[in-house]
PDB file of C-alpha atoms in Angstrom:
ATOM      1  CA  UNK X 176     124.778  30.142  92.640  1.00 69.00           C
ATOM      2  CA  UNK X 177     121.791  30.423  95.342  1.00 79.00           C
ATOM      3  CA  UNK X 178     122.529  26.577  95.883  1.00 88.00           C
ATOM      4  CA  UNK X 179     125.957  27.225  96.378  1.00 83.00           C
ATOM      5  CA  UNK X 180     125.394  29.962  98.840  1.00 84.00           C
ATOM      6  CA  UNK X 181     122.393  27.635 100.733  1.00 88.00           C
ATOM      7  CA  UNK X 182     125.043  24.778 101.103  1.00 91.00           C
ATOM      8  CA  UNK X 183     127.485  26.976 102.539  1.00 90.00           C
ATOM      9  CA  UNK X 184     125.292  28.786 104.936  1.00 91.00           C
ATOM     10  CA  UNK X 185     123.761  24.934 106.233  1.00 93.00           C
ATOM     11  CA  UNK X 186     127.128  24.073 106.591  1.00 92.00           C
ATOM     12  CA  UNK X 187     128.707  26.971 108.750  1.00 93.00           C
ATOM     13  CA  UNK X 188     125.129  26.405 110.659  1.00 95.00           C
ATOM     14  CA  UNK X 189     126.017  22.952 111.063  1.00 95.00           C
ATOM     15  CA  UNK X 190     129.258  23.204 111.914  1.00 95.00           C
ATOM     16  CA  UNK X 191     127.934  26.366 114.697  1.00 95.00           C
ATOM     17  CA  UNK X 192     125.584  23.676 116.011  1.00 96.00           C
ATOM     18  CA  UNK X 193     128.349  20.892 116.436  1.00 95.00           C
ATOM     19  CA  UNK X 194     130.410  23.388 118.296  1.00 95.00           C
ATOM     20  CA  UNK X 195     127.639  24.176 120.624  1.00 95.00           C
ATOM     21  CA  UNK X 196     126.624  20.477 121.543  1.00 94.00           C
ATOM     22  CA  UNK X 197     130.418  19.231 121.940  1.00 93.00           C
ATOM     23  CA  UNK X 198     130.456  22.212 124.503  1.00 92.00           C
ATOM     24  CA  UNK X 199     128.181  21.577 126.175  1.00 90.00           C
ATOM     25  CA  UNK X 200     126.595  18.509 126.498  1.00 85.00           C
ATOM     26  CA  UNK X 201     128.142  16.184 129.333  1.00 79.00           C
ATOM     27  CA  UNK X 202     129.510  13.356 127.400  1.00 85.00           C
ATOM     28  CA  UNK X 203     133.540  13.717 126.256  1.00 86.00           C
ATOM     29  CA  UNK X 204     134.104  10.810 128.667  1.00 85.00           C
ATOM     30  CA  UNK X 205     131.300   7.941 129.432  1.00 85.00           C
ATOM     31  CA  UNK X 206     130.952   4.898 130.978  1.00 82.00           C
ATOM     32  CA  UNK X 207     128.498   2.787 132.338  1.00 83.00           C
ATOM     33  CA  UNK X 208     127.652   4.240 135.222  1.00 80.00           C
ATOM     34  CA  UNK X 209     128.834   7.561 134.891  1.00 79.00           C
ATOM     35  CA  UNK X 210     129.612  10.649 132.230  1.00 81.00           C
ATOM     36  CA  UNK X 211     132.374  13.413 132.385  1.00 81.00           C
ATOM     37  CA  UNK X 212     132.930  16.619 130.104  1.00 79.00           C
ATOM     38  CA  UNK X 213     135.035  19.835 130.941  1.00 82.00           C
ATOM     39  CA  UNK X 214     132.442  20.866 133.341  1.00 83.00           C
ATOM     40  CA  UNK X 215     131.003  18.629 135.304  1.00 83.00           C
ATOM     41  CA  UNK X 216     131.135  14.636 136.307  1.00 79.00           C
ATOM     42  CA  UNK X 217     127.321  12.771 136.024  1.00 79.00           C
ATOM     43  CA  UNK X 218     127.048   9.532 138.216  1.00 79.00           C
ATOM     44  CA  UNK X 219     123.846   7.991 137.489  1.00 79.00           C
ATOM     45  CA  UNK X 220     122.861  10.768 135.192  1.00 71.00           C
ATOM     46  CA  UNK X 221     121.500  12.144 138.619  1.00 77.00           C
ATOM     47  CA  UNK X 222     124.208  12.988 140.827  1.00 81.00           C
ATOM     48  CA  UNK X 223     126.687  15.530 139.200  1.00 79.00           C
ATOM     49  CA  UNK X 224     129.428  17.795 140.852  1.00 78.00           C
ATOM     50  CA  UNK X 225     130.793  20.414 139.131  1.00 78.00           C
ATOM     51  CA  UNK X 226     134.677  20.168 138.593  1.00 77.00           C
ATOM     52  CA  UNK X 227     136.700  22.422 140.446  1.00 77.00           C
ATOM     53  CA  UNK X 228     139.774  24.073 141.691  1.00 80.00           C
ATOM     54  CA  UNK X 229     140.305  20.785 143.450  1.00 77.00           C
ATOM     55  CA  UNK X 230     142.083  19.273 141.130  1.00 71.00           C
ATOM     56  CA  UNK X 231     145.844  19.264 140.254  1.00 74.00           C
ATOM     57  CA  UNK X 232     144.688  19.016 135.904  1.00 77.00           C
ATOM     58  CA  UNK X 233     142.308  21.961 136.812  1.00 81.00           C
ATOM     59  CA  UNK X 234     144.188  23.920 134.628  1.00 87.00           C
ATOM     60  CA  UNK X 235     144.265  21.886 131.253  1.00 86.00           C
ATOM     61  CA  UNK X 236     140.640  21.986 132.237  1.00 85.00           C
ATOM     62  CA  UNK X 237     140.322  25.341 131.839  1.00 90.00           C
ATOM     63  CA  UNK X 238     141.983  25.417 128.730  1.00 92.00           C
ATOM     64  CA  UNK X 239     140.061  23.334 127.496  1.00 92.00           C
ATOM     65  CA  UNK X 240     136.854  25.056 128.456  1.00 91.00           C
ATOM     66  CA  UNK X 241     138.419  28.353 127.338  1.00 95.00           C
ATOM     67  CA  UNK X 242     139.140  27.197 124.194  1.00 96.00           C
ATOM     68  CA  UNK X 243     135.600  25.353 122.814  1.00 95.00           C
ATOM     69  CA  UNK X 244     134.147  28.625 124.014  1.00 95.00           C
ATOM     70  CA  UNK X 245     136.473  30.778 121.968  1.00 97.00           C
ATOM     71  CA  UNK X 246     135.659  28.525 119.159  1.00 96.00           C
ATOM     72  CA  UNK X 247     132.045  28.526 119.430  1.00 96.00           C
ATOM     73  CA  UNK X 248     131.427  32.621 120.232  1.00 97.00           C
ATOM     74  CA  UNK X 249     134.586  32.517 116.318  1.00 97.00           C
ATOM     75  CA  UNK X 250     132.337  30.564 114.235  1.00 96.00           C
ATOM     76  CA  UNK X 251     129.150  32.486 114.962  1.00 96.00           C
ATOM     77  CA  UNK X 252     131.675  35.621 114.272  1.00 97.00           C
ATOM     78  CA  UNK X 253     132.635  34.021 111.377  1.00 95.00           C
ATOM     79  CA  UNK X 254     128.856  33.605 110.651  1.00 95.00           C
ATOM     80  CA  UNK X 255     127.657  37.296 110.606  1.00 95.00           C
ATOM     81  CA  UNK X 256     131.022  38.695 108.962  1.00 94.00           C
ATOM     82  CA  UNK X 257     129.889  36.416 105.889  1.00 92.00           C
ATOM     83  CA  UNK X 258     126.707  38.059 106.056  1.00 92.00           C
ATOM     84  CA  UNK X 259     127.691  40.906 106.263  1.00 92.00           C
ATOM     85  CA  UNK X 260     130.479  40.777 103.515  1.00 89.00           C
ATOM     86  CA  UNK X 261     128.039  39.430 101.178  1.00 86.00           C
ATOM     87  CA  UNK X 262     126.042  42.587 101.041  1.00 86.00           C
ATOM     88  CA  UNK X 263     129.441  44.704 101.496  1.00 85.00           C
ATOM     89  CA  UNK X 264     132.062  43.213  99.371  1.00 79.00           C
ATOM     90  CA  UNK X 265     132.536  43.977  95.791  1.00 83.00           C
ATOM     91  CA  UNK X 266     132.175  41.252  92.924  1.00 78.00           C
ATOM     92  CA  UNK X 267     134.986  38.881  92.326  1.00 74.00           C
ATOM     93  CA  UNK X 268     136.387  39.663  95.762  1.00 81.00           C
ATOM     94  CA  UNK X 269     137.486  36.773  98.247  1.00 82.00           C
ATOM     95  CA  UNK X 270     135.465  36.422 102.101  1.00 84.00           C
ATOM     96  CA  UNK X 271     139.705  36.362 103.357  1.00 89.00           C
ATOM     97  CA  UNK X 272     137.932  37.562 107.024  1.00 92.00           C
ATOM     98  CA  UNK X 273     135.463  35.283 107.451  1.00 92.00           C
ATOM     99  CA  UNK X 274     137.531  32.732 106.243  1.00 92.00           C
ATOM    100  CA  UNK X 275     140.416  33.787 109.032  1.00 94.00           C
ATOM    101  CA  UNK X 276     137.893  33.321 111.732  1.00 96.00           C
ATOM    102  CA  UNK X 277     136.353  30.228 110.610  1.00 96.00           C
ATOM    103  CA  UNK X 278     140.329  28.870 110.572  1.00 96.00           C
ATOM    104  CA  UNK X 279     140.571  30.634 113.612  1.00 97.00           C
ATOM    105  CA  UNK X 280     137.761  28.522 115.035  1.00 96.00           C
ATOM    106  CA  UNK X 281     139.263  25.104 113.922  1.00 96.00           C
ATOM    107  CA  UNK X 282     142.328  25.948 115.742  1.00 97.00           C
ATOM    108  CA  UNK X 283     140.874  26.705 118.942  1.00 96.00           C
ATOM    109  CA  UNK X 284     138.489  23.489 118.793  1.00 96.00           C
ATOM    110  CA  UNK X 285     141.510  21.172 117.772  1.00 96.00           C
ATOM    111  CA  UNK X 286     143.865  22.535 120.602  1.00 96.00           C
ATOM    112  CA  UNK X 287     140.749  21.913 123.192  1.00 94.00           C
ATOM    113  CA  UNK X 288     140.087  18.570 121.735  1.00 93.00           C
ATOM    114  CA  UNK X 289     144.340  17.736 121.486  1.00 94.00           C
ATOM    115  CA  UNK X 290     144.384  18.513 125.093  1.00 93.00           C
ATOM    116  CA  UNK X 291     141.644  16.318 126.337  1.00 90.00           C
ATOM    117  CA  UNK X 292     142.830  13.926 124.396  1.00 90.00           C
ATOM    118  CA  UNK X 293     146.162  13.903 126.067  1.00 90.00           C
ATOM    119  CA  UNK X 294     145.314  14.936 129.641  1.00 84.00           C
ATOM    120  CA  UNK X 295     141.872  13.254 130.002  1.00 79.00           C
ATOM    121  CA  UNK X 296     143.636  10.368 132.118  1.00 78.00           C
ATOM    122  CA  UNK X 297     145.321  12.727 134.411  1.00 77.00           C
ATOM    123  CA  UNK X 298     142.443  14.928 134.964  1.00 76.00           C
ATOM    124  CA  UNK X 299     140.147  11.799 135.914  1.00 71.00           C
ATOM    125  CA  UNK X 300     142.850  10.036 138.029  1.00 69.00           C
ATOM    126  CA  UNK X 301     143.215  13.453 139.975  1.00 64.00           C
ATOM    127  CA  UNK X 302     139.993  13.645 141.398  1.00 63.00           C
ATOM    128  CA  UNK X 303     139.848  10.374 143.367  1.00 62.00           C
ATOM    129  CA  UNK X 304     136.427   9.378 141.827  1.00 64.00           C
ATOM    130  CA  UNK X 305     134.734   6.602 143.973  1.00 61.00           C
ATOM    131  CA  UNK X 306     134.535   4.115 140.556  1.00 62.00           C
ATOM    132  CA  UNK X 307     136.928   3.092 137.970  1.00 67.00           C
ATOM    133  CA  UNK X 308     136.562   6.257 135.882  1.00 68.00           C
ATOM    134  CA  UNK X 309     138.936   4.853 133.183  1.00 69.00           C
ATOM    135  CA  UNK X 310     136.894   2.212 132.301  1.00 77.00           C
ATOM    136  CA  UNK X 311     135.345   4.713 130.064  1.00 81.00           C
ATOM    137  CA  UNK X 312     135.456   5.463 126.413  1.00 88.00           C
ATOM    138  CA  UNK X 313     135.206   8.672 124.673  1.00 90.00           C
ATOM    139  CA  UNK X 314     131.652  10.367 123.874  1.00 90.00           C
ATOM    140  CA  UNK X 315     129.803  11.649 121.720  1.00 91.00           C
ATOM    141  CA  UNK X 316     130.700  14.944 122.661  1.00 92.00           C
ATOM    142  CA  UNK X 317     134.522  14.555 122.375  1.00 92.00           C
ATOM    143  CA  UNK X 318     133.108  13.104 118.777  1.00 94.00           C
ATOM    144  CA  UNK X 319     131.482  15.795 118.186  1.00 95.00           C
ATOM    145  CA  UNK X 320     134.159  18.454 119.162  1.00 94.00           C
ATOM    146  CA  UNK X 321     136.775  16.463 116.129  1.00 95.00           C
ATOM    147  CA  UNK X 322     133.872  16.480 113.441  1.00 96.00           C
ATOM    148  CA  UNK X 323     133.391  20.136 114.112  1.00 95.00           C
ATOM    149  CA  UNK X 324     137.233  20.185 113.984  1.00 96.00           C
ATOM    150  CA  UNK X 325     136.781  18.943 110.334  1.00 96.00           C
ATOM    151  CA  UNK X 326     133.750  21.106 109.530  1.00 95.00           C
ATOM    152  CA  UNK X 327     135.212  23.725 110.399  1.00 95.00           C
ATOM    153  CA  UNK X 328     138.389  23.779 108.663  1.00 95.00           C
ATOM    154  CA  UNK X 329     136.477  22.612 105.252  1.00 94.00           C
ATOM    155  CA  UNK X 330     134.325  25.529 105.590  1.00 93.00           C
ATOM    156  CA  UNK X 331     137.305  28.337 106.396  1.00 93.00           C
ATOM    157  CA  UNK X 332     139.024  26.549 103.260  1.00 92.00           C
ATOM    158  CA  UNK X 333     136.036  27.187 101.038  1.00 91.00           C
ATOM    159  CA  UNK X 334     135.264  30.854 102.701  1.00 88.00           C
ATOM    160  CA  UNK X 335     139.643  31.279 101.508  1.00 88.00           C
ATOM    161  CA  UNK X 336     138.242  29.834  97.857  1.00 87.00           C
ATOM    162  CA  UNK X 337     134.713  31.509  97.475  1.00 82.00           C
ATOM    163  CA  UNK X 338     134.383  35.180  95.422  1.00 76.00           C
ATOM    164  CA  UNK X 339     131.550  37.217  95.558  1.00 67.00           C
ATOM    165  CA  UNK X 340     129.368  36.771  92.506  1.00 67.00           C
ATOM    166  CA  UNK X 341     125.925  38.678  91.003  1.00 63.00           C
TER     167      UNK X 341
END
């Protein structure tokens, strides 16, 4: 059972962590010259503006950052309510809360990923980038975000399955 409850700890850390780096890190959109996420566009690696207001997609942008951030800040929720219901729930009982918020978290990162994924050619055609931004391919990031789509979901699914046990 202490196995069990190591795996599933690693893998709600993991899936934390994956969260954190797809949010972060500026790589949902790369090319050769150049990288892109929902904050800020890298030319060179050296010379990055911010994105802004300026831009007619700004608001898919938004939701997009809005919604990675929700998910990250509902996975480390998720995190300490486990905690916290393993000292506090009673034996044979189900983690239903943490496993809301964990689902809770895979929704949030799939709707930020599903809009990227359709508005990332609008949103980089809007700007009037100096380079042929589309050229691109997805990054590791935008990767990154869809695996901790999947983690995510696997681990609410299992937090919905688990009981407490001696």
């Amino acid at each position: 059972m202490l196995i069990l409850l190591a795996f599933i700890i690693v893998f709600h850390i993991t899936s934390a962590a994956l969260l954190f780096i797809s949010t972060i890190d500026n790589a949902w959109w790369v090319g050769k010259d150049f990288s892109t996420d929902v904050w800020k566009v890298c030319i060179n690696i050296s010379n990055c503006t911010a994105i802004d207001e300026n831009s007619s997609e700004y608001q898919s942008v938004q939701a997009v950052q809005a919604t990675m951030i929700l998910s990250t800040i509902l996975c480390c929720v998720a995190f300490l309510v486990f905690i916290l219901q393993l000292f506090r729930l009673k034996q044979g009982e189900r983690f239903v809360l943490t496993s809301t918020i964990q689902l809770l978290s895979c929704l949030c990162v799939m709707i930020a990923a599903s809009i990227y994924t359709n508005k990332h050619e609008d949103l980089h055609k809007s700007y009037g980038y100096p380079f042929d931004i589309l050229s691109g391919q997805y990054g590791y990031s935008f990767i990154l975000a869809w695996i901790a789509f999947a983690f995510t979901l696997i681990s609410g699914i299992m937090y919905l399955v688990l009981r407490k046990r001696k």
